[in-house]
Amino acid sequence: MQRIFFKTFGCRTNIYDTELMKSYIKDYEIVSDENLADVVVINSCTVTNSADSGVRNYINGVKRRGAKVILTGCGAVSKGKELFEKGGIFGVVGAGQKANINSLLNLNRRFFELGDLNSIDKNIVTNYENHTKAFIKIQEGCNFACSYCIIPSVRGKARSMDENAIINEAKILAQNGYNELVLTGTNIGSYGKDTGSSLGKLLQNLGKISGIKRIRLGSIEPSQIDDSFREILKESWLERHLHIALQHTSQEMLNIMRRRNTALKDIELFENLSDMGFALGTDFIVGHPGESEAVWAEALENFKKFPLTHLHAFVYSPRANTRSAEMKIDVSGDTAKSRLNLLKQIVAQNNKNFRNKHKENLRVLIERKNGEFYEGFDQFYNKITVKSTRNINKEWLEVSEYEVKDEANYAKI
């Protein structure tokens, strides 16, 4: 029997999709060492140029070892045809063809099968190898049309998974010992718009499942925080951390980016959530065309008003077939990196201030051992490093005494 290895790049949705594809494999032995594999399936990311580069470099390394390369994920749509025609990869599997991966591999010839962008997963994932928490994909695709973003063109329009199927999946995962669920998707705040439900209603039902201690959310949009979502904000099982995508804090830039959020309204929302005790993260793109000194000055002034504790920020890179790619890049790489580092410094200090202010008991799920320390995340999605004389891996801890340091909280038990 030939051996197959799965390599995942990118977001939590890809982590889910990889586990889903593994559930369809019947005629191959799935291995955890890529060097033993005859076939390597690469679940790719294409959100930035560096994501594409990382995937290409990995493909080259696999080919040197003599394994067959199968490309799937977002890069299958954006780069698959080019790589396939150059002979760089053996096969391409689009999102709509994930369920057919076993039969495609059994063809024993090169294949290019993208399928369509309307598919909804049929199988569910009931186990996660090497993970202490479980991921559930609740929707696929995005109806937004942000000028810089390639994702709607590689993931398709927004469509929600069946609510009963999600609940069933969560129950099985809880029975299998997963106490923390992470809800993921392309744009999870749009959940239920096509089925008469909502993210808030889904969360209310998930929160009732026995064994679930914490539910964490992927990124949501400011415009998607509706009344049903606000109703669950005080629930004990909801992680006290929300990641709300801003992308920028200058209104002029938000207009250029064709975003749906409004800078000054966003500040009010974030302040309200911060007053409720939430740690708050966001996405931010620096160096997008049009980010003049005046636009940056406005953005920075606004940015400092946001009570942000976590940041996923990166320098803009043009994606083919997007509106932004047609605009002239007018911010130098050095300027963009300088702006990026400034934002990171501001949020790092905010985060330390937050941890000093919220000196309450931390509820921690230990995820791994790193050297002599155990590592996990608390209810605010802040990292904590714990020194212990006993094996506490995969345990839930209530930590009352700890030291706040720049990079993380430290405790001994």
GROMACS .gro file of C-alpha atoms in nm:
model
  413
    1MET     CA    1   0.000   0.000   0.000
    2GLN     CA    2   0.137   0.341  -0.096
    3ARG     CA    3   0.187   0.601   0.174
    4ILE     CA    4   0.040   0.952   0.172
    5PHE     CA    5   0.131   1.263   0.371
    6PHE     CA    6  -0.077   1.581   0.408
    7LYS     CA    7   0.092   1.920   0.442
    8THR     CA    8  -0.125   2.215   0.547
    9PHE     CA    9  -0.050   2.582   0.483
   10GLY     CA   10  -0.256   2.881   0.589
   11CYS     CA   11  -0.571   2.921   0.794
   12ARG     CA   12  -0.780   2.713   1.034
   13THR     CA   13  -1.022   2.635   0.752
   14ASN     CA   14  -0.738   2.455   0.576
   15ILE     CA   15  -0.663   2.257   0.895
   16TYR     CA   16  -1.025   2.142   0.887
   17ASP     CA   17  -1.019   2.064   0.514
   18THR     CA   18  -0.704   1.854   0.555
   19GLU     CA   19  -0.868   1.638   0.822
   20LEU     CA   20  -1.176   1.611   0.600
   21MET     CA   21  -0.968   1.487   0.306
   22LYS     CA   22  -0.801   1.229   0.529
   23SER     CA   23  -1.148   1.088   0.603
   24TYR     CA   24  -1.192   1.014   0.230
   25ILE     CA   25  -0.862   0.824   0.195
   26LYS     CA   26  -0.927   0.449   0.171
   27ASP     CA   27  -0.649   0.293  -0.039
   28TYR     CA   28  -0.343   0.465   0.102
   29GLU     CA   29  -0.164   0.458   0.437
   30ILE     CA   30  -0.165   0.807   0.592
   31VAL     CA   31   0.177   0.879   0.747
   32SER     CA   32   0.300   1.160   0.972
   33ASP     CA   33   0.654   1.168   0.827
   34GLU     CA   34   0.673   1.334   0.485
   35ASN     CA   35   1.002   1.156   0.411
   36LEU     CA   36   0.820   0.820   0.411
   37ALA     CA   37   0.549   0.931   0.168
   38ASP     CA   38   0.502   0.824  -0.193
   39VAL     CA   39   0.235   1.094  -0.236
   40VAL     CA   40   0.227   1.439  -0.071
   41VAL     CA   41  -0.099   1.636  -0.071
   42ILE     CA   42  -0.035   2.008  -0.024
   43ASN     CA   43  -0.331   2.205   0.111
   44SER     CA   44  -0.219   2.549  -0.001
   45CYS     CA   45  -0.275   2.914   0.089
   46THR     CA   46  -0.266   3.199  -0.163
   47VAL     CA   47  -0.366   3.502   0.044
   48THR     CA   48  -0.026   3.677  -0.004
   49ASN     CA   49   0.283   3.654  -0.226
   50SER     CA   50   0.479   3.503   0.063
   51ALA     CA   51   0.211   3.233   0.100
   52ASP     CA   52   0.255   3.142  -0.268
   53SER     CA   53   0.635   3.140  -0.227
   54GLY     CA   54   0.615   2.910   0.075
   55VAL     CA   55   0.404   2.661  -0.119
   56ARG     CA   56   0.633   2.671  -0.426
   57ASN     CA   57   0.944   2.613  -0.213
   58TYR     CA   58   0.780   2.319  -0.041
   59ILE     CA   59   0.674   2.167  -0.376
   60ASN     CA   60   1.034   2.187  -0.500
   61GLY     CA   61   1.159   2.010  -0.186
   62VAL     CA   62   0.903   1.729  -0.222
   63LYS     CA   63   0.989   1.677  -0.589
   64ARG     CA   64   1.358   1.645  -0.504
   65ARG     CA   65   1.267   1.359  -0.270
   66GLY     CA   66   1.082   1.184  -0.555
   67ALA     CA   67   0.727   1.192  -0.417
   68LYS     CA   68   0.421   1.274  -0.628
   69VAL     CA   69   0.280   1.620  -0.549
   70ILE     CA   70  -0.096   1.682  -0.532
   71LEU     CA   71  -0.204   2.045  -0.494
   72THR     CA   72  -0.530   2.144  -0.327
   73GLY     CA   73  -0.656   2.445  -0.126
   74CYS     CA   74  -0.681   2.806  -0.241
   75GLY     CA   75  -0.362   2.788  -0.446
   76ALA     CA   76  -0.515   2.511  -0.660
   77VAL     CA   77  -0.742   2.773  -0.818
   78SER     CA   78  -0.494   3.062  -0.840
   79LYS     CA   79  -0.173   2.875  -0.930
   80GLY     CA   80  -0.278   2.517  -1.008
   81LYS     CA   81  -0.309   2.545  -1.385
   82GLU     CA   82   0.030   2.713  -1.425
   83LEU     CA   83   0.209   2.459  -1.202
   84PHE     CA   84   0.029   2.164  -1.362
   85GLU     CA   85   0.110   2.270  -1.719
   86LYS     CA   86   0.476   2.318  -1.628
   87GLY     CA   87   0.482   1.962  -1.494
   88GLY     CA   88   0.560   2.079  -1.143
   89ILE     CA   89   0.280   1.879  -0.984
   90PHE     CA   90   0.115   1.542  -1.050
   91GLY     CA   91  -0.243   1.643  -0.975
   92VAL     CA   92  -0.474   1.928  -0.877
   93VAL     CA   93  -0.781   1.881  -0.655
   94GLY     CA   94  -1.025   2.173  -0.624
   95ALA     CA   95  -1.249   2.232  -0.322
   96GLY     CA   96  -1.544   2.073  -0.500
   97GLN     CA   97  -1.346   1.754  -0.562
   98LYS     CA   98  -1.217   1.686  -0.207
   99ALA     CA   99  -1.459   1.395  -0.164
  100ASN     CA  100  -1.314   1.229  -0.476
  101ILE     CA  101  -0.947   1.247  -0.377
  102ASN     CA  102  -0.911   0.871  -0.325
  103SER     CA  103  -1.056   0.779  -0.666
  104LEU     CA  104  -0.853   1.053  -0.838
  105LEU     CA  105  -0.532   0.914  -0.690
  106ASN     CA  106  -0.630   0.566  -0.807
  107LEU     CA  107  -0.639   0.685  -1.170
  108ASN     CA  108  -0.259   0.644  -1.168
  109ARG     CA  109  -0.225   0.927  -1.418
  110ARG     CA  110  -0.191   1.303  -1.395
  111PHE     CA  111  -0.520   1.486  -1.327
  112PHE     CA  112  -0.653   1.840  -1.305
  113GLU     CA  113  -0.993   1.847  -1.133
  114LEU     CA  114  -1.102   2.183  -0.992
  115GLY     CA  115  -1.476   2.111  -0.978
  116ASP     CA  116  -1.699   2.410  -0.899
  117LEU     CA  117  -1.711   2.666  -0.618
  118ASN     CA  118  -2.060   2.575  -0.496
  119SER     CA  119  -1.986   2.255  -0.309
  120ILE     CA  120  -2.068   2.192   0.058
  121ASP     CA  121  -1.880   1.927   0.255
  122LYS     CA  122  -2.072   1.605   0.320
  123ASN     CA  123  -1.838   1.424   0.562
  124ILE     CA  124  -1.764   1.551   0.912
  125VAL     CA  125  -1.440   1.550   1.111
  126THR     CA  126  -1.449   1.361   1.441
  127ASN     CA  127  -1.082   1.355   1.539
  128TYR     CA  128  -0.778   1.584   1.516
  129GLU     CA  129  -0.435   1.427   1.524
  130ASN     CA  130  -0.187   1.624   1.739
  131HIS     CA  131  -0.448   1.886   1.838
  132THR     CA  132  -0.600   1.949   2.180
  133LYS     CA  133  -0.885   2.154   2.035
  134ALA     CA  134  -1.118   2.077   1.748
  135PHE     CA  135  -1.208   2.287   1.444
  136ILE     CA  136  -1.553   2.296   1.289
  137LYS     CA  137  -1.607   2.458   0.950
  138ILE     CA  138  -1.949   2.625   0.961
  139GLN     CA  139  -1.951   2.797   0.622
  140GLU     CA  140  -1.757   2.837   0.301
  141GLY     CA  141  -1.700   3.134   0.068
  142CYS     CA  142  -1.753   3.510   0.094
  143ASN     CA  143  -1.995   3.763  -0.059
  144PHE     CA  144  -1.778   4.064   0.019
  145ALA     CA  145  -1.591   4.226  -0.269
  146CYS     CA  146  -1.291   4.389  -0.098
  147SER     CA  147  -1.066   4.530  -0.368
  148TYR     CA  148  -0.745   4.355  -0.252
  149CYS     CA  149  -0.883   4.006  -0.181
  150ILE     CA  150  -0.852   3.697  -0.398
  151ILE     CA  151  -1.038   3.465  -0.159
  152PRO     CA  152  -1.396   3.498  -0.300
  153SER     CA  153  -1.262   3.396  -0.642
  154VAL     CA  154  -1.095   3.080  -0.504
  155ARG     CA  155  -1.354   2.987  -0.237
  156GLY     CA  156  -1.675   3.099  -0.406
  157LYS     CA  157  -1.988   3.269  -0.272
  158ALA     CA  158  -2.090   3.237   0.095
  159ARG     CA  159  -2.283   2.923   0.180
  160SER     CA  160  -2.364   2.781   0.523
  161MET     CA  161  -2.324   2.426   0.643
  162ASP     CA  162  -2.635   2.251   0.771
  163GLU     CA  163  -2.697   2.353   1.133
  164ASN     CA  164  -2.801   2.005   1.247
  165ALA     CA  165  -2.486   1.858   1.091
  166ILE     CA  166  -2.271   2.113   1.277
  167ILE     CA  167  -2.443   2.034   1.608
  168ASN     CA  168  -2.398   1.662   1.547
  169GLU     CA  169  -2.031   1.710   1.463
  170ALA     CA  170  -1.980   1.915   1.781
  171LYS     CA  171  -2.150   1.649   1.995
  172ILE     CA  172  -1.927   1.374   1.855
  173LEU     CA  173  -1.614   1.585   1.907
  174ALA     CA  174  -1.718   1.657   2.267
  175GLN     CA  175  -1.772   1.283   2.325
  176ASN     CA  176  -1.426   1.222   2.181
  177GLY     CA  177  -1.275   1.448   2.447
  178TYR     CA  178  -1.247   1.781   2.266
  179ASN     CA  179  -1.362   2.047   2.516
  180GLU     CA  180  -1.262   2.349   2.307
  181LEU     CA  181  -1.419   2.415   1.968
  182VAL     CA  182  -1.288   2.665   1.715
  183LEU     CA  183  -1.547   2.774   1.458
  184THR     CA  184  -1.392   2.844   1.124
  185GLY     CA  185  -1.485   2.934   0.767
  186THR     CA  186  -1.408   3.191   0.499
  187ASN     CA  187  -1.637   3.454   0.654
  188ILE     CA  188  -1.810   3.301   0.957
  189GLY     CA  189  -2.009   3.612   1.041
  190SER     CA  190  -2.218   3.547   0.729
  191TYR     CA  191  -2.332   3.213   0.871
  192GLY     CA  192  -2.706   3.155   0.834
  193LYS     CA  193  -2.774   3.444   0.595
  194ASP     CA  194  -2.872   3.186   0.332
  195THR     CA  195  -3.055   2.949   0.568
  196GLY     CA  196  -3.257   3.179   0.794
  197SER     CA  197  -3.024   3.135   1.090
  198SER     CA  198  -2.732   3.338   1.227
  199LEU     CA  199  -2.397   3.294   1.397
  200GLY     CA  200  -2.555   3.399   1.727
  201LYS     CA  201  -2.829   3.135   1.703
  202LEU     CA  202  -2.579   2.865   1.611
  203LEU     CA  203  -2.359   2.958   1.907
  204GLN     CA  204  -2.654   2.941   2.145
  205ASN     CA  205  -2.717   2.582   2.035
  206LEU     CA  206  -2.350   2.481   2.049
  207GLY     CA  207  -2.318   2.626   2.399
  208LYS     CA  208  -2.580   2.380   2.526
  209ILE     CA  209  -2.373   2.073   2.435
  210SER     CA  210  -2.246   1.877   2.734
  211GLY     CA  211  -1.867   1.870   2.758
  212ILE     CA  212  -1.798   2.193   2.570
  213LYS     CA  213  -1.593   2.422   2.793
  214ARG     CA  214  -1.490   2.688   2.545
  215ILE     CA  215  -1.588   2.806   2.198
  216ARG     CA  216  -1.349   3.020   2.001
  217LEU     CA  217  -1.437   3.208   1.684
  218GLY     CA  218  -1.245   3.280   1.371
  219SER     CA  219  -1.252   3.629   1.222
  220ILE     CA  220  -1.580   3.820   1.201
  221GLU     CA  221  -1.666   4.153   1.041
  222PRO     CA  222  -1.779   4.459   1.243
  223SER     CA  223  -2.099   4.478   1.035
  224GLN     CA  224  -2.189   4.120   1.132
  225ILE     CA  225  -2.219   4.174   1.507
  226ASP     CA  226  -2.597   4.173   1.530
  227ASP     CA  227  -2.846   4.146   1.818
  228SER     CA  228  -2.841   3.764   1.822
  229PHE     CA  229  -2.462   3.771   1.852
  230ARG     CA  230  -2.469   4.028   2.133
  231GLU     CA  231  -2.702   3.797   2.328
  232ILE     CA  232  -2.425   3.536   2.375
  233LEU     CA  233  -2.147   3.777   2.476
  234LYS     CA  234  -2.185   3.702   2.848
  235GLU     CA  235  -2.197   3.323   2.813
  236SER     CA  236  -1.923   3.150   3.017
  237TRP     CA  237  -1.830   2.916   2.730
  238LEU     CA  238  -1.751   3.198   2.486
  239GLU     CA  239  -1.381   3.281   2.471
  240ARG     CA  240  -1.321   3.631   2.607
  241HIS     CA  241  -1.137   3.719   2.288
  242LEU     CA  242  -1.290   3.830   1.959
  243HIS     CA  243  -1.108   3.879   1.632
  244ILE     CA  244  -1.287   4.150   1.436
  245ALA     CA  245  -1.144   4.234   1.094
  246LEU     CA  246  -1.083   4.606   1.038
  247GLN     CA  247  -0.811   4.590   0.766
  248HIS     CA  248  -0.751   4.965   0.810
  249THR     CA  249  -0.845   5.258   1.034
  250SER     CA  250  -0.850   5.541   0.779
  251GLN     CA  251  -1.195   5.595   0.633
  252GLU     CA  252  -1.042   5.705   0.303
  253MET     CA  253  -0.848   5.380   0.282
  254LEU     CA  254  -1.152   5.173   0.378
  255ASN     CA  255  -1.333   5.334   0.083
  256ILE     CA  256  -1.043   5.252  -0.152
  257MET     CA  257  -1.043   4.894  -0.024
  258ARG     CA  258  -1.423   4.870  -0.076
  259ARG     CA  259  -1.471   4.767   0.283
  260ARG     CA  260  -1.813   4.766   0.452
  261ASN     CA  261  -1.697   4.892   0.792
  262THR     CA  262  -1.674   5.254   0.907
  263ALA     CA  263  -1.367   5.370   1.102
  264LEU     CA  264  -1.532   5.586   1.369
  265LYS     CA  265  -1.823   5.345   1.419
  266ASP     CA  266  -1.569   5.063   1.464
  267ILE     CA  267  -1.401   5.247   1.753
  268GLU     CA  268  -1.734   5.268   1.936
  269LEU     CA  269  -1.793   4.894   1.888
  270PHE     CA  270  -1.446   4.800   2.011
  271GLU     CA  271  -1.472   5.025   2.316
  272ASN     CA  272  -1.806   4.869   2.403
  273LEU     CA  273  -1.665   4.515   2.381
  274SER     CA  274  -1.354   4.614   2.573
  275ASP     CA  275  -1.571   4.750   2.856
  276MET     CA  276  -1.727   4.402   2.871
  277GLY     CA  277  -1.382   4.255   2.936
  278PHE     CA  278  -1.296   4.119   2.592
  279ALA     CA  279  -0.947   4.100   2.450
  280LEU     CA  280  -0.972   4.219   2.091
  281GLY     CA  281  -0.777   4.132   1.779
  282THR     CA  282  -0.789   4.251   1.422
  283ASP     CA  283  -0.641   4.220   1.073
  284PHE     CA  284  -0.460   4.516   0.919
  285ILE     CA  285  -0.303   4.570   0.575
  286VAL     CA  286  -0.028   4.832   0.548
  287GLY     CA  287   0.116   4.972   0.225
  288HIS     CA  288  -0.199   4.934   0.012
  289PRO     CA  289  -0.206   5.169  -0.291
  290GLY     CA  290  -0.331   5.509  -0.179
  291GLU     CA  291  -0.184   5.493   0.172
  292SER     CA  292  -0.033   5.843   0.151
  293GLU     CA  293   0.133   6.016   0.446
  294ALA     CA  294  -0.196   6.194   0.521
  295VAL     CA  295  -0.397   5.871   0.505
  296TRP     CA  296  -0.141   5.695   0.725
  297ALA     CA  297  -0.144   5.981   0.979
  298GLU     CA  298  -0.524   5.956   1.004
  299ALA     CA  299  -0.506   5.576   1.031
  300LEU     CA  300  -0.243   5.586   1.305
  301GLU     CA  301  -0.433   5.845   1.508
  302ASN     CA  302  -0.746   5.628   1.489
  303PHE     CA  303  -0.556   5.304   1.546
  304LYS     CA  304  -0.429   5.427   1.883
  305LYS     CA  305  -0.790   5.476   1.997
  306PHE     CA  306  -0.874   5.107   1.948
  307PRO     CA  307  -0.833   4.888   2.258
  308LEU     CA  308  -0.652   4.622   2.055
  309THR     CA  309  -0.467   4.338   2.227
  310HIS     CA  310  -0.394   4.109   1.931
  311LEU     CA  311  -0.290   4.188   1.574
  312HIS     CA  312  -0.260   3.999   1.247
  313ALA     CA  313  -0.102   4.259   1.019
  314PHE     CA  314   0.093   4.227   0.698
  315VAL     CA  315   0.230   4.433   0.411
  316TYR     CA  316   0.002   4.451   0.106
  317SER     CA  317   0.090   4.226  -0.185
  318PRO     CA  318  -0.106   4.245  -0.513
  319ARG     CA  319  -0.322   3.944  -0.604
  320ALA     CA  320  -0.390   3.884  -0.973
  321ASN     CA  321  -0.745   3.957  -1.094
  322THR     CA  322  -0.831   4.191  -0.805
  323ARG     CA  323  -0.911   4.561  -0.837
  324SER     CA  324  -0.623   4.663  -0.612
  325ALA     CA  325  -0.375   4.487  -0.842
  326GLU     CA  326  -0.463   4.743  -1.110
  327MET     CA  327  -0.360   5.030  -0.880
  328LYS     CA  328  -0.008   5.172  -0.872
  329ILE     CA  329   0.189   5.072  -0.561
  330ASP     CA  330   0.290   5.407  -0.413
  331VAL     CA  331   0.428   5.302  -0.074
  332SER     CA  332   0.787   5.175  -0.060
  333GLY     CA  333   0.861   4.839   0.098
  334ASP     CA  334   1.073   4.999   0.372
  335THR     CA  335   0.799   5.249   0.459
  336ALA     CA  336   0.538   4.971   0.474
  337LYS     CA  337   0.758   4.756   0.702
  338SER     CA  338   0.821   5.055   0.930
  339ARG     CA  339   0.446   5.120   0.957
  340LEU     CA  340   0.382   4.751   1.022
  341ASN     CA  341   0.638   4.738   1.304
  342LEU     CA  342   0.490   5.048   1.466
  343LEU     CA  343   0.143   4.889   1.477
  344LYS     CA  344   0.291   4.570   1.625
  345GLN     CA  345   0.469   4.768   1.898
  346ILE     CA  346   0.150   4.954   1.992
  347VAL     CA  347  -0.053   4.632   2.021
  348ALA     CA  348   0.223   4.445   2.208
  349GLN     CA  349   0.219   4.718   2.473
  350ASN     CA  350  -0.163   4.717   2.480
  351ASN     CA  351  -0.155   4.342   2.533
  352LYS     CA  352   0.083   4.364   2.828
  353ASN     CA  353  -0.128   4.642   2.981
  354PHE     CA  354  -0.438   4.424   2.936
  355ARG     CA  355  -0.274   4.127   3.110
  356ASN     CA  356  -0.166   4.345   3.399
  357LYS     CA  357  -0.514   4.495   3.431
  358HIS     CA  358  -0.704   4.163   3.410
  359LYS     CA  359  -0.524   3.984   3.694
  360GLU     CA  360  -0.796   3.727   3.736
  361ASN     CA  361  -0.789   3.348   3.738
  362LEU     CA  362  -0.686   3.217   3.399
  363ARG     CA  363  -0.860   2.914   3.248
  364VAL     CA  364  -0.593   2.743   3.042
  365LEU     CA  365  -0.593   2.447   2.807
  366ILE     CA  366  -0.236   2.314   2.790
  367GLU     CA  367  -0.161   2.234   2.426
  368ARG     CA  368   0.202   2.120   2.412
  369LYS     CA  369   0.533   2.077   2.590
  370ASN     CA  370   0.814   2.297   2.465
  371GLY     CA  371   1.145   2.208   2.629
  372GLU     CA  372   1.098   2.219   3.005
  373PHE     CA  373   0.780   2.428   2.985
  374TYR     CA  374   0.418   2.353   2.899
  375GLU     CA  375   0.232   2.602   2.680
  376GLY     CA  376  -0.132   2.689   2.638
  377PHE     CA  377  -0.379   2.973   2.590
  378ASP     CA  378  -0.612   3.134   2.841
  379GLN     CA  379  -0.967   3.263   2.793
  380PHE     CA  380  -0.829   3.589   2.647
  381TYR     CA  381  -0.626   3.399   2.386
  382ASN     CA  382  -0.307   3.502   2.559
  383LYS     CA  383  -0.022   3.254   2.574
  384ILE     CA  384   0.085   3.117   2.910
  385THR     CA  385   0.399   2.915   2.983
  386VAL     CA  386   0.380   2.680   3.280
  387LYS     CA  387   0.657   2.497   3.465
  388SER     CA  388   0.534   2.179   3.632
  389THR     CA  389   0.686   1.871   3.792
  390ARG     CA  390   0.406   1.653   3.654
  391ASN     CA  391   0.276   1.594   3.303
  392ILE     CA  392  -0.005   1.846   3.249
  393ASN     CA  393  -0.027   1.816   2.869
  394LYS     CA  394  -0.387   1.847   2.736
  395GLU     CA  395  -0.517   1.938   3.085
  396TRP     CA  396  -0.742   2.229   3.176
  397LEU     CA  397  -0.589   2.443   3.451
  398GLU     CA  398  -0.717   2.726   3.668
  399VAL     CA  399  -0.412   2.948   3.719
  400SER     CA  400  -0.437   3.210   3.993
  401GLU     CA  401  -0.071   3.307   4.043
  402TYR     CA  402   0.141   3.403   3.747
  403GLU     CA  403   0.395   3.659   3.632
  404VAL     CA  404   0.319   3.898   3.344
  405LYS     CA  405   0.617   3.923   3.107
  406ASP     CA  406   0.649   4.092   2.768
  407GLU     CA  407   0.598   3.785   2.552
  408ALA     CA  408   0.362   3.578   2.772
  409ASN     CA  409   0.240   3.502   3.124
  410TYR     CA  410   0.451   3.260   3.331
  411ALA     CA  411   0.340   3.027   3.609
  412LYS     CA  412   0.472   2.743   3.825
  413ILE     CA  413   0.250   2.470   3.962
   0.00000   0.00000   0.00000
